Amino acid sequence: MSAVSRAPDAPAAEAGPPDADPVVELTDVTRSYPGAPPVHAVRALSLRVLPGELLAVVGPSGSGKSTLLNLIGTLDRPTGGRVRIAGYPVERLSDRQLSALRAEHIGFVFQQFFLTQGVSALDNVAEGLLYAGLSRRARTAAAAESLRRVGLGHRLRHRPHELSGGERQRVALARAVAGRPSLLLADEPTGSLDTASGARVVELLRELNADGTTVVVITHDTELAARLPRRVVMRDGRLVEDRRGAAPRTPQEATP
Ligand code: ADP
């Protein structure tokens, strides 16, 4: 039984969405911040993301990309409109149910990695599984497997300061996907990496996507975005473009 459907006040009708349903469904979503004047970070935005998609969100700074990702990640609630994630209506779930939804369905990666200093890569990844209801031993085994999946099987005992920036981001990626989320959200994951490390992270996002994970990635890198299968462009809180079809991959990206 899923962590979400275990929650006692979860709406029974929402217990098991069929696979073909969108992973992300935003309908006329608005997120405003009060003030004089108020800031409309996201305005009347509608977006559907189907299982298995790999989607880039691009747009100038301040256009609402992070706000959009926080809404999709259920870290924030809209001031208007409807958000459904993995079939669950966010507005009808309690904060506790949203935590369960995130723990079971969503992985996050941020530009700044957010690893715990002084703690091994293995323990950093295992920490991400604390709410998965696994024994410590099972958490450690899953963390090791996840680190091997991102090519860090030889760095299990290294602590963040003993790793390069690219390796740290791969640890963060391993942590995000250790619980096998259906949806991976990445906010500028290559923003603080050199080109080669960034390309490796993008390659890993592609591999995870090829394995069935739906991926939404915010990026400033228009070349990177151009090579992903779908791009949505944000401007002034609005979704102004939604394009499909990728440019060819660079030789560097294609290198295993
Ligand atoms: P982006 O990720 O594209 O740079 P953001 O989503 O961070 O854009 O921000 C969109 C707009 O919302 C900006 O004008 C920003 O200043 C504003 N904003 C974001 N978070 C807050 C907040 N907590 N309070 C007030 N305004 C905010």
mmCIF file of C-alpha atoms and ligand atoms in Angstrom:
data_model
loop_
_atom_site.group_PDB
_atom_site.id
_atom_site.type_symbol
_atom_site.label_atom_id
_atom_site.label_comp_id
_atom_site.label_asym_id
_atom_site.label_seq_id
_atom_site.Cartn_x
_atom_site.Cartn_y
_atom_site.Cartn_z
ATOM 1 C CA MET A 1 0.000 0.000 0.000
ATOM 2 C CA SER A 2 1.311 3.453 -0.779
ATOM 3 C CA ALA A 3 2.338 6.025 1.820
ATOM 4 C CA VAL A 4 -0.242 8.382 0.389
ATOM 5 C CA SER A 5 -3.195 6.017 0.361
ATOM 6 C CA ARG A 6 -2.282 4.981 3.939
ATOM 7 C CA ALA A 7 -3.088 8.514 5.123
ATOM 8 C CA PRO A 8 -6.463 8.211 6.903
ATOM 9 C CA ASP A 9 -8.148 11.293 5.436
ATOM 10 C CA ALA A 10 -6.914 10.780 1.863
ATOM 11 C CA PRO A 11 -9.776 11.016 -0.607
ATOM 12 C CA ALA A 12 -10.690 7.417 -1.472
ATOM 13 C CA ALA A 13 -11.528 8.254 -5.088
ATOM 14 C CA GLU A 14 -7.911 9.376 -5.658
ATOM 15 C CA ALA A 15 -6.276 6.148 -4.481
ATOM 16 C CA GLY A 16 -4.947 4.719 -7.739
ATOM 17 C CA PRO A 17 -4.694 6.788 -10.897
ATOM 18 C CA PRO A 18 -4.178 4.740 -14.084
ATOM 19 C CA ASP A 19 -0.690 4.915 -15.615
ATOM 20 C CA ALA A 20 -1.762 6.963 -18.622
ATOM 21 C CA ASP A 21 -2.877 9.870 -16.421
ATOM 22 C CA PRO A 22 -0.578 12.894 -16.361
ATOM 23 C CA VAL A 23 2.079 12.911 -13.644
ATOM 24 C CA VAL A 24 1.710 16.691 -13.506
ATOM 25 C CA GLU A 25 -1.512 18.520 -14.275
ATOM 26 C CA LEU A 26 -1.726 22.246 -13.601
ATOM 27 C CA THR A 27 -4.946 24.018 -14.539
ATOM 28 C CA ASP A 28 -5.095 27.824 -14.513
ATOM 29 C CA VAL A 29 -2.590 27.964 -11.694
ATOM 30 C CA THR A 30 -1.688 31.283 -10.120
ATOM 31 C CA ARG A 31 0.795 32.003 -7.341
ATOM 32 C CA SER A 32 0.787 35.562 -6.056
ATOM 33 C CA TYR A 33 2.681 37.130 -3.187
ATOM 34 C CA PRO A 34 0.971 39.915 -1.277
ATOM 35 C CA GLY A 35 2.550 43.360 -1.336
ATOM 36 C CA ALA A 36 2.115 46.779 -2.833
ATOM 37 C CA PRO A 37 1.906 45.942 -5.617
ATOM 38 C CA PRO A 38 1.482 42.152 -5.289
ATOM 39 C CA VAL A 39 3.879 39.909 -7.215
ATOM 40 C CA HIS A 40 2.244 37.459 -9.592
ATOM 41 C CA ALA A 41 5.039 34.896 -9.811
ATOM 42 C CA VAL A 42 2.894 32.438 -11.811
ATOM 43 C CA ARG A 43 -0.219 33.507 -13.706
ATOM 44 C CA ALA A 44 -3.040 31.353 -15.082
ATOM 45 C CA LEU A 45 -0.634 28.615 -16.066
ATOM 46 C CA SER A 46 -1.792 25.268 -17.410
ATOM 47 C CA LEU A 47 0.608 22.392 -18.009
ATOM 48 C CA ARG A 48 0.329 18.636 -18.431
ATOM 49 C CA VAL A 49 3.324 16.340 -18.168
ATOM 50 C CA LEU A 50 2.806 12.680 -19.041
ATOM 51 C CA PRO A 51 4.654 9.723 -17.537
ATOM 52 C CA GLY A 52 8.088 9.285 -19.109
ATOM 53 C CA GLU A 53 8.481 12.856 -20.368
ATOM 54 C CA LEU A 54 11.731 14.822 -20.089
ATOM 55 C CA LEU A 55 10.906 18.493 -19.987
ATOM 56 C CA ALA A 56 13.030 21.623 -19.734
ATOM 57 C CA VAL A 57 11.681 24.833 -18.198
ATOM 58 C CA VAL A 58 13.488 27.898 -19.501
ATOM 59 C CA GLY A 59 13.015 31.650 -19.213
ATOM 60 C CA PRO A 60 14.719 34.745 -17.854
ATOM 61 C CA SER A 61 15.522 35.202 -14.192
ATOM 62 C CA GLY A 62 12.392 36.156 -12.250
ATOM 63 C CA SER A 63 10.025 34.636 -14.828
ATOM 64 C CA GLY A 64 8.578 32.181 -12.297
ATOM 65 C CA LYS A 65 10.486 28.962 -13.039
ATOM 66 C CA SER A 66 11.373 28.123 -9.427
ATOM 67 C CA THR A 67 7.888 29.043 -8.250
ATOM 68 C CA LEU A 68 6.491 26.668 -10.880
ATOM 69 C CA LEU A 69 8.834 23.876 -9.780
ATOM 70 C CA ASN A 70 7.877 24.417 -6.118
ATOM 71 C CA LEU A 71 4.197 24.175 -7.061
ATOM 72 C CA ILE A 72 4.810 20.964 -9.036
ATOM 73 C CA GLY A 73 6.874 19.623 -6.138
ATOM 74 C CA THR A 74 4.007 20.457 -3.710
ATOM 75 C CA LEU A 75 6.442 22.528 -1.630
ATOM 76 C CA ASP A 76 4.109 25.461 -2.251
ATOM 77 C CA ARG A 77 0.372 25.761 -2.766
ATOM 78 C CA PRO A 78 -1.219 27.849 -5.514
ATOM 79 C CA THR A 79 -3.276 30.943 -4.722
ATOM 80 C CA GLY A 80 -5.593 29.973 -7.575
ATOM 81 C CA GLY A 81 -6.224 27.068 -9.939
ATOM 82 C CA ARG A 82 -5.714 23.325 -9.511
ATOM 83 C CA VAL A 83 -2.583 21.211 -9.130
ATOM 84 C CA ARG A 84 -2.707 17.432 -9.488
ATOM 85 C CA ILE A 85 0.464 15.444 -8.972
ATOM 86 C CA ALA A 86 0.517 11.713 -9.717
ATOM 87 C CA GLY A 87 -3.277 12.011 -9.800
ATOM 88 C CA TYR A 88 -3.602 13.564 -6.326
ATOM 89 C CA PRO A 89 -5.341 16.929 -5.955
ATOM 90 C CA VAL A 90 -2.900 19.045 -3.940
ATOM 91 C CA GLU A 91 -5.583 21.425 -2.659
ATOM 92 C CA ARG A 92 -7.411 18.546 -0.987
ATOM 93 C CA LEU A 93 -4.418 17.080 0.825
ATOM 94 C CA SER A 94 -3.148 18.033 4.275
ATOM 95 C CA ASP A 95 0.485 19.039 4.765
ATOM 96 C CA ARG A 96 1.157 15.569 6.165
ATOM 97 C CA GLN A 97 -0.369 13.916 3.123
ATOM 98 C CA LEU A 98 1.695 16.167 0.859
ATOM 99 C CA SER A 99 4.837 15.058 2.711
ATOM 100 C CA ALA A 100 3.850 11.452 2.050
ATOM 101 C CA LEU A 101 3.155 12.268 -1.600
ATOM 102 C CA ARG A 102 6.604 13.862 -1.955
ATOM 103 C CA ALA A 103 8.359 11.018 -0.125
ATOM 104 C CA GLU A 104 6.796 8.441 -2.395
ATOM 105 C CA HIS A 105 6.599 10.162 -5.763
ATOM 106 C CA ILE A 106 8.976 13.106 -6.056
ATOM 107 C CA GLY A 107 12.755 13.539 -6.035
ATOM 108 C CA PHE A 108 14.404 16.970 -5.892
ATOM 109 C CA VAL A 109 17.783 18.215 -7.071
ATOM 110 C CA PHE A 110 18.936 21.811 -6.608
ATOM 111 C CA GLN A 111 21.850 23.837 -7.895
ATOM 112 C CA GLN A 112 23.448 23.978 -4.410
ATOM 113 C CA PHE A 113 23.383 20.168 -3.824
ATOM 114 C CA PHE A 114 22.246 20.515 -0.135
ATOM 115 C CA LEU A 115 24.345 17.614 1.132
ATOM 116 C CA THR A 116 25.045 17.213 4.859
ATOM 117 C CA GLN A 117 28.671 18.119 5.521
ATOM 118 C CA GLY A 118 30.854 15.654 7.418
ATOM 119 C CA VAL A 119 28.570 12.758 6.473
ATOM 120 C CA SER A 120 29.534 10.116 3.901
ATOM 121 C CA ALA A 121 27.952 9.975 0.463
ATOM 122 C CA LEU A 122 26.305 6.710 1.522
ATOM 123 C CA ASP A 123 24.718 8.259 4.628
ATOM 124 C CA ASN A 124 23.666 11.374 2.711
ATOM 125 C CA VAL A 125 21.740 9.201 0.268
ATOM 126 C CA ALA A 126 20.402 6.871 2.995
ATOM 127 C CA GLU A 127 19.071 9.927 4.899
ATOM 128 C CA GLY A 128 16.810 10.632 1.947
ATOM 129 C CA LEU A 129 15.096 7.288 2.582
ATOM 130 C CA LEU A 130 14.282 7.943 6.250
ATOM 131 C CA TYR A 131 10.573 8.302 5.491
ATOM 132 C CA ALA A 132 10.370 5.326 3.136
ATOM 133 C CA GLY A 133 9.606 2.902 5.959
ATOM 134 C CA LEU A 134 12.751 0.823 5.368
ATOM 135 C CA SER A 135 15.100 -0.704 7.933
ATOM 136 C CA ARG A 136 18.485 0.953 8.330
ATOM 137 C CA ARG A 137 20.088 -1.968 6.541
ATOM 138 C CA ALA A 138 17.677 -1.725 3.611
ATOM 139 C CA ARG A 139 18.249 2.049 3.428
ATOM 140 C CA THR A 140 22.002 1.549 3.266
ATOM 141 C CA ALA A 141 21.685 -1.113 0.567
ATOM 142 C CA ALA A 142 19.353 1.083 -1.511
ATOM 143 C CA ALA A 143 21.669 4.080 -1.040
ATOM 144 C CA ALA A 144 24.692 2.078 -2.218
ATOM 145 C CA GLU A 145 22.760 0.867 -5.251
ATOM 146 C CA SER A 146 21.663 4.393 -6.077
ATOM 147 C CA LEU A 147 25.228 5.691 -5.809
ATOM 148 C CA ARG A 148 26.429 2.908 -8.095
ATOM 149 C CA ARG A 149 23.702 3.914 -10.544
ATOM 150 C CA VAL A 150 25.215 7.417 -10.829
ATOM 151 C CA GLY A 151 28.745 6.011 -11.176
ATOM 152 C CA LEU A 152 29.856 6.644 -7.588
ATOM 153 C CA GLY A 153 30.169 3.075 -6.338
ATOM 154 C CA HIS A 154 33.818 3.850 -5.537
ATOM 155 C CA ARG A 155 32.991 6.946 -3.457
ATOM 156 C CA LEU A 156 30.542 5.551 -0.905
ATOM 157 C CA ARG A 157 32.602 6.573 2.140
ATOM 158 C CA HIS A 158 33.719 9.943 0.832
ATOM 159 C CA ARG A 159 32.315 13.024 2.510
ATOM 160 C CA PRO A 160 31.104 16.009 0.464
ATOM 161 C CA HIS A 161 34.328 18.030 0.936
ATOM 162 C CA GLU A 162 36.289 15.088 -0.488
ATOM 163 C CA LEU A 163 34.232 15.102 -3.699
ATOM 164 C CA SER A 164 34.282 17.347 -6.773
ATOM 165 C CA GLY A 165 31.291 19.558 -7.566
ATOM 166 C CA GLY A 166 30.117 17.143 -10.235
ATOM 167 C CA GLU A 167 30.410 14.200 -7.849
ATOM 168 C CA ARG A 168 28.483 16.098 -5.164
ATOM 169 C CA GLN A 169 25.677 16.740 -7.606
ATOM 170 C CA ARG A 170 25.678 13.057 -8.517
ATOM 171 C CA VAL A 171 25.328 12.218 -4.803
ATOM 172 C CA ALA A 172 22.383 14.643 -4.664
ATOM 173 C CA LEU A 173 20.942 12.919 -7.726
ATOM 174 C CA ALA A 174 21.452 9.487 -6.132
ATOM 175 C CA ARG A 175 19.636 10.754 -3.024
ATOM 176 C CA ALA A 176 16.782 12.141 -5.135
ATOM 177 C CA VAL A 177 16.175 8.863 -6.946
ATOM 178 C CA ALA A 178 17.056 6.321 -4.232
ATOM 179 C CA GLY A 179 13.364 5.936 -3.376
ATOM 180 C CA ARG A 180 12.557 5.394 -7.076
ATOM 181 C CA PRO A 181 10.281 8.455 -7.424
ATOM 182 C CA SER A 182 8.090 8.664 -10.503
ATOM 183 C CA LEU A 183 8.882 12.376 -10.860
ATOM 184 C CA LEU A 184 12.298 14.028 -10.632
ATOM 185 C CA LEU A 185 12.428 17.827 -10.339
ATOM 186 C CA ALA A 186 15.746 19.562 -10.920
ATOM 187 C CA ASP A 187 16.315 23.313 -10.405
ATOM 188 C CA GLU A 188 19.430 24.398 -12.339
ATOM 189 C CA PRO A 189 21.252 21.117 -11.553
ATOM 190 C CA THR A 190 24.222 22.061 -13.751
ATOM 191 C CA GLY A 191 24.305 25.730 -12.702
ATOM 192 C CA SER A 192 27.426 25.484 -10.583
ATOM 193 C CA LEU A 193 29.249 22.779 -12.542
ATOM 194 C CA ASP A 194 31.922 22.892 -15.228
ATOM 195 C CA THR A 195 30.874 21.821 -18.727
ATOM 196 C CA ALA A 196 32.064 18.209 -18.478
ATOM 197 C CA SER A 197 30.488 17.606 -15.037
ATOM 198 C CA GLY A 198 27.286 19.294 -16.199
ATOM 199 C CA ALA A 199 27.169 17.061 -19.267
ATOM 200 C CA ARG A 200 27.547 13.979 -17.057
ATOM 201 C CA VAL A 201 24.648 15.130 -14.858
ATOM 202 C CA VAL A 202 22.499 15.737 -17.941
ATOM 203 C CA GLU A 203 23.417 12.289 -19.225
ATOM 204 C CA LEU A 204 22.301 10.809 -15.895
ATOM 205 C CA LEU A 205 19.007 12.679 -16.104
ATOM 206 C CA ARG A 206 18.539 11.133 -19.543
ATOM 207 C CA GLU A 207 19.358 7.651 -18.236
ATOM 208 C CA LEU A 208 16.918 8.006 -15.349
ATOM 209 C CA ASN A 209 14.322 9.213 -17.830
ATOM 210 C CA ALA A 210 15.046 6.259 -20.121
ATOM 211 C CA ASP A 211 14.402 4.027 -17.086
ATOM 212 C CA GLY A 212 10.934 5.525 -16.788
ATOM 213 C CA THR A 213 11.338 8.509 -14.453
ATOM 214 C CA THR A 214 9.507 11.642 -15.539
ATOM 215 C CA VAL A 215 11.971 14.554 -15.370
ATOM 216 C CA VAL A 216 11.311 18.299 -15.200
ATOM 217 C CA VAL A 217 14.481 20.386 -15.266
ATOM 218 C CA ILE A 218 14.886 24.149 -14.954
ATOM 219 C CA THR A 219 17.883 25.406 -16.865
ATOM 220 C CA HIS A 220 19.464 28.656 -18.007
ATOM 221 C CA ASP A 221 21.415 26.654 -20.554
ATOM 222 C CA THR A 222 19.511 27.104 -23.805
ATOM 223 C CA GLU A 223 21.774 24.632 -25.645
ATOM 224 C CA LEU A 224 21.006 21.962 -23.069
ATOM 225 C CA ALA A 225 17.298 22.749 -23.230
ATOM 226 C CA ALA A 226 17.312 22.635 -27.033
ATOM 227 C CA ARG A 227 18.505 19.029 -26.894
ATOM 228 C CA LEU A 228 15.729 17.859 -24.575
ATOM 229 C CA PRO A 229 12.529 16.413 -26.037
ATOM 230 C CA ARG A 230 10.236 19.163 -24.710
ATOM 231 C CA ARG A 231 10.763 22.770 -23.641
ATOM 232 C CA VAL A 232 8.386 25.179 -21.992
ATOM 233 C CA VAL A 233 9.312 28.847 -21.902
ATOM 234 C CA MET A 234 8.243 31.107 -19.015
ATOM 235 C CA ARG A 235 7.991 34.886 -19.171
ATOM 236 C CA ASP A 236 6.499 37.146 -16.479
ATOM 237 C CA GLY A 237 4.872 34.186 -14.759
ATOM 238 C CA ARG A 238 3.234 32.923 -17.922
ATOM 239 C CA LEU A 239 3.961 29.873 -20.022
ATOM 240 C CA VAL A 240 4.576 31.491 -23.420
ATOM 241 C CA GLU A 241 5.875 28.556 -25.444
ATOM 242 C CA ASP A 242 5.651 24.762 -25.326
ATOM 243 C CA ARG A 243 7.824 23.006 -27.905
ATOM 244 C CA ARG A 244 8.576 19.391 -28.670
ATOM 245 C CA GLY A 245 11.437 17.904 -30.675
ATOM 246 C CA ALA A 246 15.067 17.832 -29.649
ATOM 247 C CA ALA A 247 18.184 19.053 -31.420
ATOM 248 C CA PRO A 248 20.868 16.350 -31.842
ATOM 249 C CA ARG A 249 22.963 15.526 -28.776
ATOM 250 C CA THR A 250 26.586 16.658 -28.591
ATOM 251 C CA PRO A 251 29.327 13.995 -28.847
ATOM 252 C CA GLN A 252 30.257 14.825 -25.220
ATOM 253 C CA GLU A 253 26.726 14.040 -24.042
ATOM 254 C CA ALA A 254 26.615 10.845 -26.042
ATOM 255 C CA THR A 255 29.809 9.540 -24.383
ATOM 256 C CA PRO A 256 28.946 7.006 -21.695
HETATM 257 P P1 ADP B 1 12.870 32.334 -11.596
HETATM 258 O O1 ADP B 1 13.021 30.990 -10.969
HETATM 259 O O2 ADP B 1 12.420 32.275 -13.031
HETATM 260 O O3 ADP B 1 14.106 33.183 -11.447
HETATM 261 P P2 ADP B 1 11.083 32.873 -9.373
HETATM 262 O O4 ADP B 1 10.028 31.838 -9.454
HETATM 263 O O5 ADP B 1 12.183 32.669 -8.380
HETATM 264 O O6 ADP B 1 11.692 33.113 -10.833
HETATM 265 O O7 ADP B 1 10.413 34.276 -9.059
HETATM 266 C C1 ADP B 1 9.314 34.808 -9.803
HETATM 267 C C2 ADP B 1 8.902 36.133 -9.218
HETATM 268 O O8 ADP B 1 8.318 35.936 -7.936
HETATM 269 C C3 ADP B 1 10.053 37.105 -9.017
HETATM 270 O O9 ADP B 1 9.582 38.401 -9.293
HETATM 271 C C4 ADP B 1 10.373 36.935 -7.556
HETATM 272 O O10 ADP B 1 10.945 38.122 -7.039
HETATM 273 C C5 ADP B 1 9.000 36.650 -6.958
HETATM 274 N N1 ADP B 1 9.049 35.860 -5.734
HETATM 275 C C6 ADP B 1 9.531 34.602 -5.622
HETATM 276 N N2 ADP B 1 9.399 34.147 -4.357
HETATM 277 C C7 ADP B 1 8.855 35.180 -3.643
HETATM 278 C C8 ADP B 1 8.458 35.354 -2.260
HETATM 279 N N3 ADP B 1 8.619 34.376 -1.364
HETATM 280 N N4 ADP B 1 7.928 36.532 -1.922
HETATM 281 C C9 ADP B 1 7.729 37.520 -2.811
HETATM 282 N N5 ADP B 1 8.068 37.421 -4.123
HETATM 283 C C10 ADP B 1 8.616 36.271 -4.533
#
